[in-house]
Structure formats: C-alpha cells, structure tokens
PDB file of C-alpha atoms in Angstrom:
ATOM      1  CA  MET O   1     -11.173 -10.874  -5.781  1.00 50.00           C
ATOM      2  CA  PRO O   2      -9.366  -8.878  -8.398  1.00 54.00           C
ATOM      3  CA  PRO O   3     -10.985  -5.788  -9.610  1.00 49.00           C
ATOM      4  CA  SER O   4     -12.220  -7.299 -12.771  1.00 47.00           C
ATOM      5  CA  GLY O   5     -14.346  -9.656 -10.763  1.00 52.00           C
ATOM      6  CA  ARG O   6     -12.467 -12.841 -11.787  1.00 59.00           C
ATOM      7  CA  TYR O   7      -9.161 -14.226 -11.265  1.00 74.00           C
ATOM      8  CA  GLY O   8      -8.103 -14.385 -14.932  1.00 86.00           C
ATOM      9  CA  GLN O   9      -5.423 -16.888 -15.775  1.00 92.00           C
ATOM     10  CA  LEU O  10      -4.394 -18.736 -12.590  1.00 95.00           C
ATOM     11  CA  VAL O  11      -0.499 -19.544 -11.422  1.00 97.00           C
ATOM     12  CA  THR O  12      -0.461 -21.460  -8.141  1.00 97.00           C
ATOM     13  CA  VAL O  13       2.442 -21.341  -5.514  1.00 97.00           C
ATOM     14  CA  ALA O  14       2.490 -23.683  -2.658  1.00 97.00           C
ATOM     15  CA  LYS O  15       4.887 -25.345  -0.741  1.00 95.00           C
ATOM     16  CA  SER O  16       4.186 -28.537  -2.438  1.00 95.00           C
ATOM     17  CA  GLY O  17       1.722 -29.414  -5.279  1.00 96.00           C
ATOM     18  CA  GLY O  18       1.654 -25.964  -6.871  1.00 96.00           C
ATOM     19  CA  MET O  19       2.846 -24.824 -10.194  1.00 97.00           C
ATOM     20  CA  PHE O  20       5.736 -23.011  -8.327  1.00 97.00           C
ATOM     21  CA  THR O  21       7.365 -23.057  -5.028  1.00 96.00           C
ATOM     22  CA  ASN O  22       8.773 -19.630  -5.598  1.00 94.00           C
ATOM     23  CA  ILE O  23       6.665 -16.356  -5.934  1.00 94.00           C
ATOM     24  CA  GLN O  24       8.952 -14.472  -7.979  1.00 92.00           C
ATOM     25  CA  SER O  25       9.266 -17.577 -10.287  1.00 93.00           C
ATOM     26  CA  ALA O  26       5.652 -17.641 -10.990  1.00 95.00           C
ATOM     27  CA  VAL O  27       5.307 -13.913 -11.791  1.00 94.00           C
ATOM     28  CA  ASN O  28       8.350 -14.226 -14.226  1.00 93.00           C
ATOM     29  CA  SER O  29       6.491 -17.014 -16.017  1.00 95.00           C
ATOM     30  CA  VAL O  30       3.639 -14.703 -17.109  1.00 95.00           C
ATOM     31  CA  THR O  31       4.466 -13.076 -20.366  1.00 92.00           C
ATOM     32  CA  ASP O  32       1.539 -12.114 -21.973  1.00 94.00           C
ATOM     33  CA  ALA O  33      -0.894 -10.282 -19.277  1.00 94.00           C
ATOM     34  CA  THR O  34      -2.920  -7.539 -20.472  1.00 93.00           C
ATOM     35  CA  ALA O  35      -6.031  -5.672 -19.143  1.00 91.00           C
ATOM     36  CA  GLU O  36      -8.082  -8.024 -21.055  1.00 92.00           C
ATOM     37  CA  LYS O  37      -6.148 -11.072 -19.953  1.00 94.00           C
ATOM     38  CA  PRO O  38      -5.262 -10.404 -16.486  1.00 94.00           C
ATOM     39  CA  TYR O  39      -3.249 -13.120 -14.327  1.00 96.00           C
ATOM     40  CA  THR O  40      -3.421 -14.009 -10.622  1.00 97.00           C
ATOM     41  CA  ILE O  41      -0.718 -15.533  -8.673  1.00 97.00           C
ATOM     42  CA  LEU O  42      -2.756 -17.652  -6.109  1.00 97.00           C
ATOM     43  CA  ILE O  43      -0.650 -18.252  -2.793  1.00 97.00           C
ATOM     44  CA  TYR O  44      -1.295 -21.537  -0.696  1.00 98.00           C
ATOM     45  CA  PRO O  45      -0.561 -21.745   3.083  1.00 98.00           C
ATOM     46  CA  GLY O  46       2.984 -21.330   4.172  1.00 97.00           C
ATOM     47  CA  ILE O  47       5.511 -18.793   5.132  1.00 95.00           C
ATOM     48  CA  TYR O  48       7.222 -17.581   2.033  1.00 95.00           C
ATOM     49  CA  ASP O  49      10.641 -15.740   2.622  1.00 90.00           C
ATOM     50  CA  VAL O  50      12.010 -13.556   0.195  1.00 88.00           C
ATOM     51  CA  GLY O  51      15.316 -12.003  -0.125  1.00 76.00           C
ATOM     52  CA  GLY O  52      16.528  -9.533  -2.744  1.00 62.00           C
ATOM     53  CA  GLY O  53      19.767  -8.034  -3.689  1.00 55.00           C
ATOM     54  CA  ALA O  54      22.265  -5.570  -1.854  1.00 46.00           C
ATOM     55  CA  GLY O  55      21.296  -2.384  -3.711  1.00 48.00           C
ATOM     56  CA  ASP O  56      18.934   0.137  -2.138  1.00 45.00           C
ATOM     57  CA  PHE O  57      16.034  -0.804  -4.335  1.00 48.00           C
ATOM     58  CA  ALA O  58      16.511  -4.419  -4.452  1.00 67.00           C
ATOM     59  CA  VAL O  59      12.914  -5.677  -3.651  1.00 75.00           C
ATOM     60  CA  GLY O  60      11.913  -9.085  -2.609  1.00 84.00           C
ATOM     61  CA  ILE O  61       9.173  -9.593  -5.172  1.00 88.00           C
ATOM     62  CA  CYS O  62       9.109  -7.509  -8.255  1.00 87.00           C
ATOM     63  CA  MET O  63       5.497  -7.897  -9.777  1.00 90.00           C
ATOM     64  CA  GLN O  64       6.993  -6.363 -12.830  1.00 88.00           C
ATOM     65  CA  GLY O  65       9.145  -9.212 -13.265  1.00 86.00           C
ATOM     66  CA  SER O  66      12.868  -9.505 -12.344  1.00 83.00           C
ATOM     67  CA  ASP O  67      14.269 -10.687 -15.563  1.00 77.00           C
ATOM     68  CA  GLY O  68      15.165  -8.298 -17.965  1.00 66.00           C
ATOM     69  CA  GLY O  69      13.188  -4.840 -18.524  1.00 65.00           C
ATOM     70  CA  ALA O  70      10.548  -5.368 -15.594  1.00 70.00           C
ATOM     71  CA  THR O  71       7.742  -4.482 -18.026  1.00 84.00           C
ATOM     72  CA  ARG O  72       4.817  -6.714 -16.849  1.00 91.00           C
ATOM     73  CA  ASP O  73       1.620  -5.348 -15.649  1.00 93.00           C
ATOM     74  CA  TYR O  74      -1.981  -6.661 -14.769  1.00 94.00           C
ATOM     75  CA  ILE O  75      -0.573  -9.399 -12.303  1.00 95.00           C
ATOM     76  CA  ASN O  76      -2.476  -9.912  -9.061  1.00 96.00           C
ATOM     77  CA  LEU O  77      -1.449 -11.519  -5.854  1.00 97.00           C
ATOM     78  CA  VAL O  78      -3.839 -13.307  -3.732  1.00 97.00           C
ATOM     79  CA  GLY O  79      -3.782 -15.828  -0.726  1.00 97.00           C
ATOM     80  CA  VAL O  80      -5.940 -18.503  -0.038  1.00 96.00           C
ATOM     81  CA  ASP O  81      -5.997 -17.740   3.627  1.00 96.00           C
ATOM     82  CA  ARG O  82      -5.328 -14.267   5.121  1.00 96.00           C
ATOM     83  CA  ASN O  83      -3.550 -15.670   8.244  1.00 96.00           C
ATOM     84  CA  ALA O  84      -1.835 -18.753   6.808  1.00 97.00           C
ATOM     85  CA  CYS O  85      -0.229 -17.099   3.725  1.00 98.00           C
ATOM     86  CA  VAL O  86       2.706 -15.156   4.779  1.00 96.00           C
ATOM     87  CA  ILE O  87       4.949 -13.343   2.692  1.00 94.00           C
ATOM     88  CA  ARG O  88       8.203 -12.211   4.836  1.00 90.00           C
ATOM     89  CA  ARG O  89      11.325 -10.330   4.548  1.00 85.00           C
ATOM     90  CA  VAL O  90      13.922  -9.979   7.297  1.00 78.00           C
ATOM     91  CA  GLY O  91      17.085  -8.090   7.329  1.00 71.00           C
ATOM     92  CA  ALA O  92      16.428  -6.064   4.154  1.00 65.00           C
ATOM     93  CA  PRO O  93      19.499  -3.864   3.398  1.00 58.00           C
ATOM     94  CA  GLY O  94      17.449  -0.670   3.273  1.00 59.00           C
ATOM     95  CA  VAL O  95      14.336   0.970   4.169  1.00 58.00           C
ATOM     96  CA  LEU O  96      13.611   1.579   0.214  1.00 61.00           C
ATOM     97  CA  THR O  97      13.968  -2.199  -0.502  1.00 66.00           C
ATOM     98  CA  GLY O  98      10.436  -3.456  -0.409  1.00 76.00           C
ATOM     99  CA  VAL O  99       9.105  -6.584   0.312  1.00 87.00           C
ATOM    100  CA  ILE O 100       6.612  -6.355  -2.791  1.00 88.00           C
ATOM    101  CA  GLN O 101       7.136  -3.911  -5.947  1.00 86.00           C
ATOM    102  CA  ALA O 102       3.891  -3.594  -7.583  1.00 88.00           C
ATOM    103  CA  CYS O 103       3.071  -3.247 -11.156  1.00 89.00           C
ATOM    104  CA  ASN O 104       0.947  -0.333 -12.514  1.00 89.00           C
ATOM    105  CA  HIS O 105      -2.275  -2.257 -12.143  1.00 92.00           C
ATOM    106  CA  PHE O 106      -2.267  -4.490  -9.175  1.00 93.00           C
ATOM    107  CA  TYR O 107      -4.422  -6.046  -6.775  1.00 95.00           C
ATOM    108  CA  ILE O 108      -3.197  -7.886  -3.592  1.00 95.00           C
ATOM    109  CA  GLY O 109      -5.500  -9.581  -1.210  1.00 96.00           C
ATOM    110  CA  ASN O 110      -6.236 -12.183   1.430  1.00 96.00           C
ATOM    111  CA  LEU O 111      -2.677 -12.441   2.825  1.00 96.00           C
ATOM    112  CA  THR O 112      -0.033 -11.179   5.333  1.00 96.00           C
ATOM    113  CA  ILE O 113       3.006  -9.459   4.840  1.00 93.00           C
ATOM    114  CA  ASP O 114       5.866  -9.233   7.498  1.00 89.00           C
ATOM    115  CA  SER O 115       8.812  -6.860   7.410  1.00 84.00           C
ATOM    116  CA  ASP O 116      11.168  -5.675  10.072  1.00 76.00           C
ATOM    117  CA  ASP O 117      12.840  -2.768   8.500  1.00 68.00           C
ATOM    118  CA  THR O 118      11.401  -2.173   4.905  1.00 75.00           C
ATOM    119  CA  ARG O 119       8.427  -1.168   2.960  1.00 79.00           C
ATOM    120  CA  HIS O 120       5.950  -3.929   2.533  1.00 86.00           C
ATOM    121  CA  VAL O 121       4.322  -2.895  -0.670  1.00 86.00           C
ATOM    122  CA  HIS O 122       5.931  -0.221  -2.886  1.00 81.00           C
ATOM    123  CA  TRP O 123       3.625   1.257  -5.666  1.00 80.00           C
ATOM    124  CA  ASP O 124       5.688   3.618  -8.011  1.00 71.00           C
ATOM    125  CA  THR O 125       3.594   4.152 -11.173  1.00 68.00           C
ATOM    126  CA  SER O 126       2.928   5.899 -14.316  1.00 71.00           C
ATOM    127  CA  ALA O 127      -0.302   7.842 -15.091  1.00 71.00           C
ATOM    128  CA  GLY O 128      -3.772   6.243 -14.829  1.00 76.00           C
ATOM    129  CA  ALA O 129      -2.454   3.335 -12.723  1.00 84.00           C
ATOM    130  CA  THR O 130      -4.816   1.296  -9.998  1.00 88.00           C
ATOM    131  CA  LEU O 131      -3.769  -0.394  -6.743  1.00 89.00           C
ATOM    132  CA  HIS O 132      -6.188  -2.183  -4.794  1.00 93.00           C
ATOM    133  CA  ALA O 133      -5.239  -3.767  -1.533  1.00 93.00           C
ATOM    134  CA  ASP O 134      -8.051  -5.741   0.310  1.00 96.00           C
ATOM    135  CA  GLY O 135      -7.719  -8.220   3.267  1.00 96.00           C
ATOM    136  CA  VAL O 136      -4.206  -7.646   3.743  1.00 95.00           C
ATOM    137  CA  THR O 137      -2.279  -7.338   6.989  1.00 93.00           C
ATOM    138  CA  PHE O 138       0.885  -5.537   6.994  1.00 89.00           C
ATOM    139  CA  ARG O 139       2.766  -6.340   9.886  1.00 87.00           C
ATOM    140  CA  SER O 140       5.927  -4.462  11.313  1.00 82.00           C
ATOM    141  CA  ASP O 141       8.291  -4.830  14.185  1.00 70.00           C
ATOM    142  CA  GLY O 142       8.019  -1.011  14.631  1.00 60.00           C
ATOM    143  CA  SER O 143      11.800  -0.481  14.322  1.00 58.00           C
ATOM    144  CA  PRO O 144      12.715   2.993  12.801  1.00 48.00           C
ATOM    145  CA  GLY O 145      12.263   2.988   9.008  1.00 43.00           C
ATOM    146  CA  GLY O 146      10.305  -0.201   9.223  1.00 47.00           C
ATOM    147  CA  GLN O 147       6.793   1.036   9.091  1.00 61.00           C
ATOM    148  CA  GLY O 148       6.286   1.350   5.336  1.00 71.00           C
ATOM    149  CA  GLY O 149       3.006  -0.676   5.191  1.00 80.00           C
ATOM    150  CA  LEU O 150       1.877   0.702   1.558  1.00 80.00           C
ATOM    151  CA  SER O 151       4.219   3.582  -0.049  1.00 79.00           C
ATOM    152  CA  CYS O 152       3.379   4.963  -3.346  1.00 75.00           C
ATOM    153  CA  GLY O 153       4.962   7.269  -5.815  1.00 68.00           C
ATOM    154  CA  GLY O 154       1.656   7.806  -7.890  1.00 61.00           C
ATOM    155  CA  GLU O 155       1.100  10.254 -10.615  1.00 64.00           C
ATOM    156  CA  GLY O 156      -2.050  12.472 -10.920  1.00 63.00           C
ATOM    157  CA  GLY O 157      -4.769  10.698 -12.189  1.00 72.00           C
ATOM    158  CA  ASN O 158      -3.962   7.503 -10.146  1.00 80.00           C
ATOM    159  CA  ARG O 159      -6.304   5.515  -7.801  1.00 84.00           C
ATOM    160  CA  TRP O 160      -5.248   3.990  -4.621  1.00 84.00           C
ATOM    161  CA  ILE O 161      -7.884   1.698  -2.764  1.00 90.00           C
ATOM    162  CA  VAL O 162      -7.188   0.058   0.330  1.00 90.00           C
ATOM    163  CA  THR O 163     -10.302  -2.154   1.795  1.00 94.00           C
ATOM    164  CA  ASN O 164     -10.371  -4.185   4.925  1.00 94.00           C
ATOM    165  CA  CYS O 165      -6.789  -4.084   5.848  1.00 92.00           C
ATOM    166  CA  HIS O 166      -4.997  -4.028   9.008  1.00 89.00           C
ATOM    167  CA  PHE O 167      -1.784  -2.032   9.484  1.00 85.00           C
ATOM    168  CA  ASP O 168       0.086  -3.487  12.694  1.00 83.00           C
ATOM    169  CA  LYS O 169       2.865  -0.969  13.366  1.00 77.00           C
ATOM    170  CA  ALA O 170       2.744   0.212   9.828  1.00 78.00           C
ATOM    171  CA  ILE O 171       1.782   3.106   7.927  1.00 74.00           C
ATOM    172  CA  ALA O 172       0.312   4.353   4.713  1.00 76.00           C
ATOM    173  CA  SER O 173       2.497   6.935   2.848  1.00 73.00           C
ATOM    174  CA  CYS O 174       2.637   8.971  -0.457  1.00 67.00           C
ATOM    175  CA  PRO O 175       6.288  10.045  -0.663  1.00 55.00           C
ATOM    176  CA  GLY O 176       5.962  11.469  -4.101  1.00 53.00           C
ATOM    177  CA  GLY O 177       7.709  10.377  -7.250  1.00 44.00           C
ATOM    178  CA  GLY O 178       7.402  10.808 -10.996  1.00 40.00           C
ATOM    179  CA  VAL O 179       6.401  14.082 -12.532  1.00 41.00           C
ATOM    180  CA  GLY O 180       3.272  16.170 -12.078  1.00 44.00           C
ATOM    181  CA  ASN O 181       0.316  15.830 -14.646  1.00 44.00           C
ATOM    182  CA  GLY O 182      -2.115  18.162 -13.031  1.00 50.00           C
ATOM    183  CA  GLY O 183      -4.393  15.428 -12.020  1.00 61.00           C
ATOM    184  CA  TYR O 184      -5.553  14.318  -8.499  1.00 69.00           C
ATOM    185  CA  PHE O 185      -4.134  11.642  -6.803  1.00 76.00           C
ATOM    186  CA  ASP O 186      -7.276   9.712  -5.340  1.00 81.00           C
ATOM    187  CA  MET O 187      -6.760   7.571  -2.252  1.00 83.00           C
ATOM    188  CA  TYR O 188      -9.858   5.541  -1.047  1.00 88.00           C
ATOM    189  CA  VAL O 189      -9.532   3.805   2.472  1.00 87.00           C
ATOM    190  CA  SER O 190     -12.649   1.893   3.975  1.00 89.00           C
ATOM    191  CA  GLY O 191     -12.804  -0.952   6.848  1.00 88.00           C
ATOM    192  CA  CYS O 192      -9.266  -0.505   7.686  1.00 85.00           C
ATOM    193  CA  GLN O 193      -7.413  -0.795  11.275  1.00 82.00           C
ATOM    194  CA  PHE O 194      -4.187   1.016  11.869  1.00 77.00           C
ATOM    195  CA  ARG O 195      -2.602  -0.061  15.037  1.00 74.00           C
ATOM    196  CA  ALA O 196       0.718   1.830  16.305  1.00 63.00           C
ATOM    197  CA  ASP O 197       2.971   2.117  19.214  1.00 55.00           C
ATOM    198  CA  SER O 198       5.531   4.708  20.056  1.00 45.00           C
ATOM    199  CA  GLY O 199       8.082   3.392  17.275  1.00 45.00           C
ATOM    200  CA  ALA O 200       5.580   4.377  14.475  1.00 48.00           C
ATOM    201  CA  THR O 201       3.914   7.054  12.869  1.00 48.00           C
ATOM    202  CA  LEU O 202       0.200   6.608  12.964  1.00 54.00           C
ATOM    203  CA  GLY O 203      -1.915   6.568   9.796  1.00 68.00           C
ATOM    204  CA  PHE O 204      -0.903   8.427   6.764  1.00 71.00           C
ATOM    205  CA  ASP O 205       2.153  10.261   5.857  1.00 72.00           C
ATOM    206  CA  LEU O 206       1.297  12.731   2.997  1.00 72.00           C
ATOM    207  CA  ARG O 207       3.866  15.489   3.518  1.00 68.00           C
ATOM    208  CA  ASP O 208       6.044  14.888   0.598  1.00 67.00           C
ATOM    209  CA  ALA O 209       3.085  14.069  -1.888  1.00 66.00           C
ATOM    210  CA  LEU O 210       3.895  15.704  -5.134  1.00 63.00           C
ATOM    211  CA  HIS O 211       0.450  16.306  -6.513  1.00 63.00           C
ATOM    212  CA  PRO O 212      -2.941  17.421  -5.162  1.00 70.00           C
ATOM    213  CA  THR O 213      -4.596  14.380  -3.187  1.00 76.00           C
ATOM    214  CA  ARG O 214      -8.063  13.453  -2.386  1.00 79.00           C
ATOM    215  CA  LEU O 215      -8.055  11.049   0.751  1.00 80.00           C
ATOM    216  CA  HIS O 216     -11.505   9.404   1.141  1.00 84.00           C
ATOM    217  CA  ILE O 217     -11.446   7.603   4.425  1.00 82.00           C
ATOM    218  CA  HIS O 218     -14.613   5.821   5.906  1.00 81.00           C
ATOM    219  CA  GLY O 219     -15.386   2.895   8.682  1.00 80.00           C
ATOM    220  CA  THR O 220     -11.644   2.900   9.714  1.00 77.00           C
ATOM    221  CA  THR O 221     -10.449   2.829  13.178  1.00 74.00           C
ATOM    222  CA  PHE O 222      -6.932   4.162  14.737  1.00 67.00           C
ATOM    223  CA  TRP O 223      -5.320   2.891  17.649  1.00 64.00           C
ATOM    224  CA  HIS O 224      -2.522   4.849  19.446  1.00 56.00           C
ATOM    225  CA  TYR O 225      -1.656   5.662  22.898  1.00 44.00           C
ATOM    226  CA  THR O 226      -1.685   9.228  22.345  1.00 51.00           C
ATOM    227  CA  VAL O 227      -5.005   9.462  19.816  1.00 49.00           C
ATOM    228  CA  ASP O 228      -8.299   8.658  20.266  1.00 47.00           C
ATOM    229  CA  PRO O 229      -9.326   5.735  17.729  1.00 47.00           C
ATOM    230  CA  ALA O 230     -12.038   8.071  16.429  1.00 45.00           C
ATOM    231  CA  HIS O 231      -9.139  10.301  14.885  1.00 47.00           C
ATOM    232  CA  ILE O 232      -6.961  10.265  11.811  1.00 51.00           C
ATOM    233  CA  GLY O 233      -3.268  10.612  12.285  1.00 62.00           C
ATOM    234  CA  LEU O 234      -1.840  12.477   9.366  1.00 66.00           C
ATOM    235  CA  LEU O 235       1.405  13.990   8.482  1.00 66.00           C
ATOM    236  CA  MET O 236       0.355  16.700   5.898  1.00 66.00           C
ATOM    237  CA  PRO O 237       2.327  18.294   2.924  1.00 66.00           C
ATOM    238  CA  THR O 238       4.387  21.611   3.750  1.00 63.00           C
ATOM    239  CA  ASP O 239       3.981  22.541  -0.045  1.00 65.00           C
ATOM    240  CA  THR O 240       0.938  24.739  -0.215  1.00 63.00           C
ATOM    241  CA  THR O 241       0.626  23.935  -3.880  1.00 66.00           C
ATOM    242  CA  LYS O 242      -0.330  20.417  -3.290  1.00 66.00           C
ATOM    243  CA  PRO O 243      -3.387  20.596  -1.485  1.00 68.00           C
ATOM    244  CA  VAL O 244      -4.843  17.496   0.395  1.00 71.00           C
ATOM    245  CA  GLU O 245      -8.613  17.232   0.417  1.00 75.00           C
ATOM    246  CA  ILE O 246      -9.861  14.876   3.098  1.00 76.00           C
ATOM    247  CA  TYR O 247     -13.517  13.295   2.707  1.00 78.00           C
ATOM    248  CA  THR O 248     -14.231  11.350   6.151  1.00 76.00           C
ATOM    249  CA  ASP O 249     -16.876  10.227   8.301  1.00 73.00           C
ATOM    250  CA  LEU O 250     -14.453  10.503  11.344  1.00 64.00           C
ATOM    251  CA  GLN O 251     -12.675  13.438  12.986  1.00 53.00           C
ATOM    252  CA  ALA O 252      -9.294  14.509  12.012  1.00 49.00           C
ATOM    253  CA  ALA O 253      -6.168  14.951  14.169  1.00 47.00           C
ATOM    254  CA  VAL O 254      -3.294  16.340  12.212  1.00 45.00           C
ATOM    255  CA  PHE O 255       0.299  15.647  12.852  1.00 42.00           C
ATOM    256  CA  VAL O 256       2.985  18.026  11.283  1.00 39.00           C
ATOM    257  CA  PRO O 257       6.566  17.068  10.266  1.00 40.00           C
ATOM    258  CA  THR O 258       7.961  19.436  13.026  1.00 41.00           C
ATOM    259  CA  PRO O 259       6.021  19.488  16.479  1.00 42.00           C
ATOM    260  CA  GLY O 260       4.960  22.978  17.146  1.00 41.00           C
ATOM    261  CA  THR O 261       4.748  23.976  13.323  1.00 40.00           C
ATOM    262  CA  PRO O 262       1.954  26.582  13.694  1.00 36.00           C
ATOM    263  CA  ASP O 263      -0.020  25.937  10.521  1.00 37.00           C
ATOM    264  CA  LEU O 264      -1.324  22.503  11.317  1.00 38.00           C
ATOM    265  CA  PHE O 265      -3.547  22.104   7.991  1.00 40.00           C
ATOM    266  CA  TYR O 266      -1.241  24.024   5.602  1.00 37.00           C
ATOM    267  CA  ASN O 267      -3.339  24.091   2.241  1.00 35.00           C
ATOM    268  CA  SER O 268      -5.397  21.308   3.219  1.00 43.00           C
ATOM    269  CA  PHE O 269      -9.462  20.817   3.526  1.00 44.00           C
ATOM    270  CA  ILE O 270     -11.310  18.687   5.824  1.00 47.00           C
ATOM    271  CA  ARG O 271     -14.668  17.804   4.452  1.00 46.00           C
ATOM    272  CA  PRO O 272     -16.963  15.731   6.803  1.00 44.00           C
ATOM    273  CA  GLN O 273     -18.999  13.134   5.114  1.00 41.00           C
TER     274      GLN O 273
END
C-alpha cells in the first residue's frame, strides 16, 4: 500500500475493462494530486510495453506527466499481482532512458519491471522527497549498462525506502544529481534479494553520490559467484567530503571503482546493528 496507508483516488489500467489501457494516459489524466489527495494508478494483469522518444532521457513512463511541464506529484503505481503485472521496455535508445521516471513523492509496489538496457526506475528529485518501492521485481538481461534497477539523483534530506524487492541482474545506485543542501540522503533497505552474474555490478553503487549518505540495510541477501550472500557489495564514493555511513546486520564487502585502489573504505563508516 502507499505510505499514506490508503490508495487515495484510484485510476485503473487494464488490458480490458479498466479506465485506461495505457499507463501514461492514466498518469496524464491526474491533474489535482496533492499530499492530502494522492492518486494510485492500479495496474491489472498483463504485459505493458512502453516506448519513449529518441532522446537520451526519453523515459517510457513519466509519473510527473508527459504533457506540458511534467509537474505532477503524489501519484503512486501499484499492481494487483507482482508476477502477473509486468511493465517492459525493450531496446531503449540509451542507458539513461528509464522505464519509469518517478515523481518526487512516489510509491511503487507489487509488480515487475523488465528492461534490457536502461534504468528501471529513475528518481531525480528535489529536497524533501520520498521514494518507497515495496514488493517490486527489477529484472534485467544483464547487458552492459542495463542493470539500472533503482537509480536516484536525490538531494540531502530525501528518503529512499526499498522493502521486499528482488533485483535480478540489477543494482541500486545513487549517481548524484541536483545540488547539495547540507542534509543527509537516507537509504533504507529491508527484506530484499540481489541476484547478479558476471555481467552486473552487485548491490549498491554510491561512488558518485553528491551528498553524505546513510545506508540502513537489514534482512537482505546478496547472491554472486564471487561474494558470499552474507556480504554487501558496494561501490563507495571516492570524494572524502561525501561520507557514507552504513548501518547493517550484515558483514560488508566493499568494491572500489578501480580494482586495487588501496583505500577501500575512503571516508566511510561501517556500523553493525
């Protein structure tokens, strides 16, 4: 359920019998969503193929709206069945062209996102925003650049919550974006599974984070042919002014951008819980 504990206003998308057959059309129909009046786009079973334009940031679905100024917010995306509700994008023109461009305050849950060579969900936000992904499968074919999973360019003061999600040959990354405002970027991860192969970077890529980051991770497993599942795979920031604090019930295995770089942890802290 959305973080408000209720669906709010419902707009349905289905292959037949719904209000819309196209997810973007459903999003564009919402013009009055607010924090007090959130909307949920409820997806019924089916494979929903999404396209996009030719530009590098031509996303498949824009939760901010694709008509005009893309200013919408507080619109959630929820499936009725995690395995049967599939949003798919094949042959995107670039690795930055996400399947879904999130709005600032966004809940996504109970569905599967398929992508062969681009980000699954891109969350590029303003200060004070919140993303919550729950019960989502992020599935990639593992091709170079196609492991985007969740990619965020968040501001300080933002919250990024990921619960009960599966990352199949996909990663979670914080590539930076926006401007620093002195706050921490908080990431909470619980009950997730990361499954990768030799074609995908494991776990979390925080090397380009623009803000001090706190990563809270619990009850999560990582599967990789070179890493024990009781470890976290991380790419850490090389900028020592942007520390990462890790609070976890797991051991931590840290990957660095360049193999053999001597300072594995840079200015980062591992704090077991």
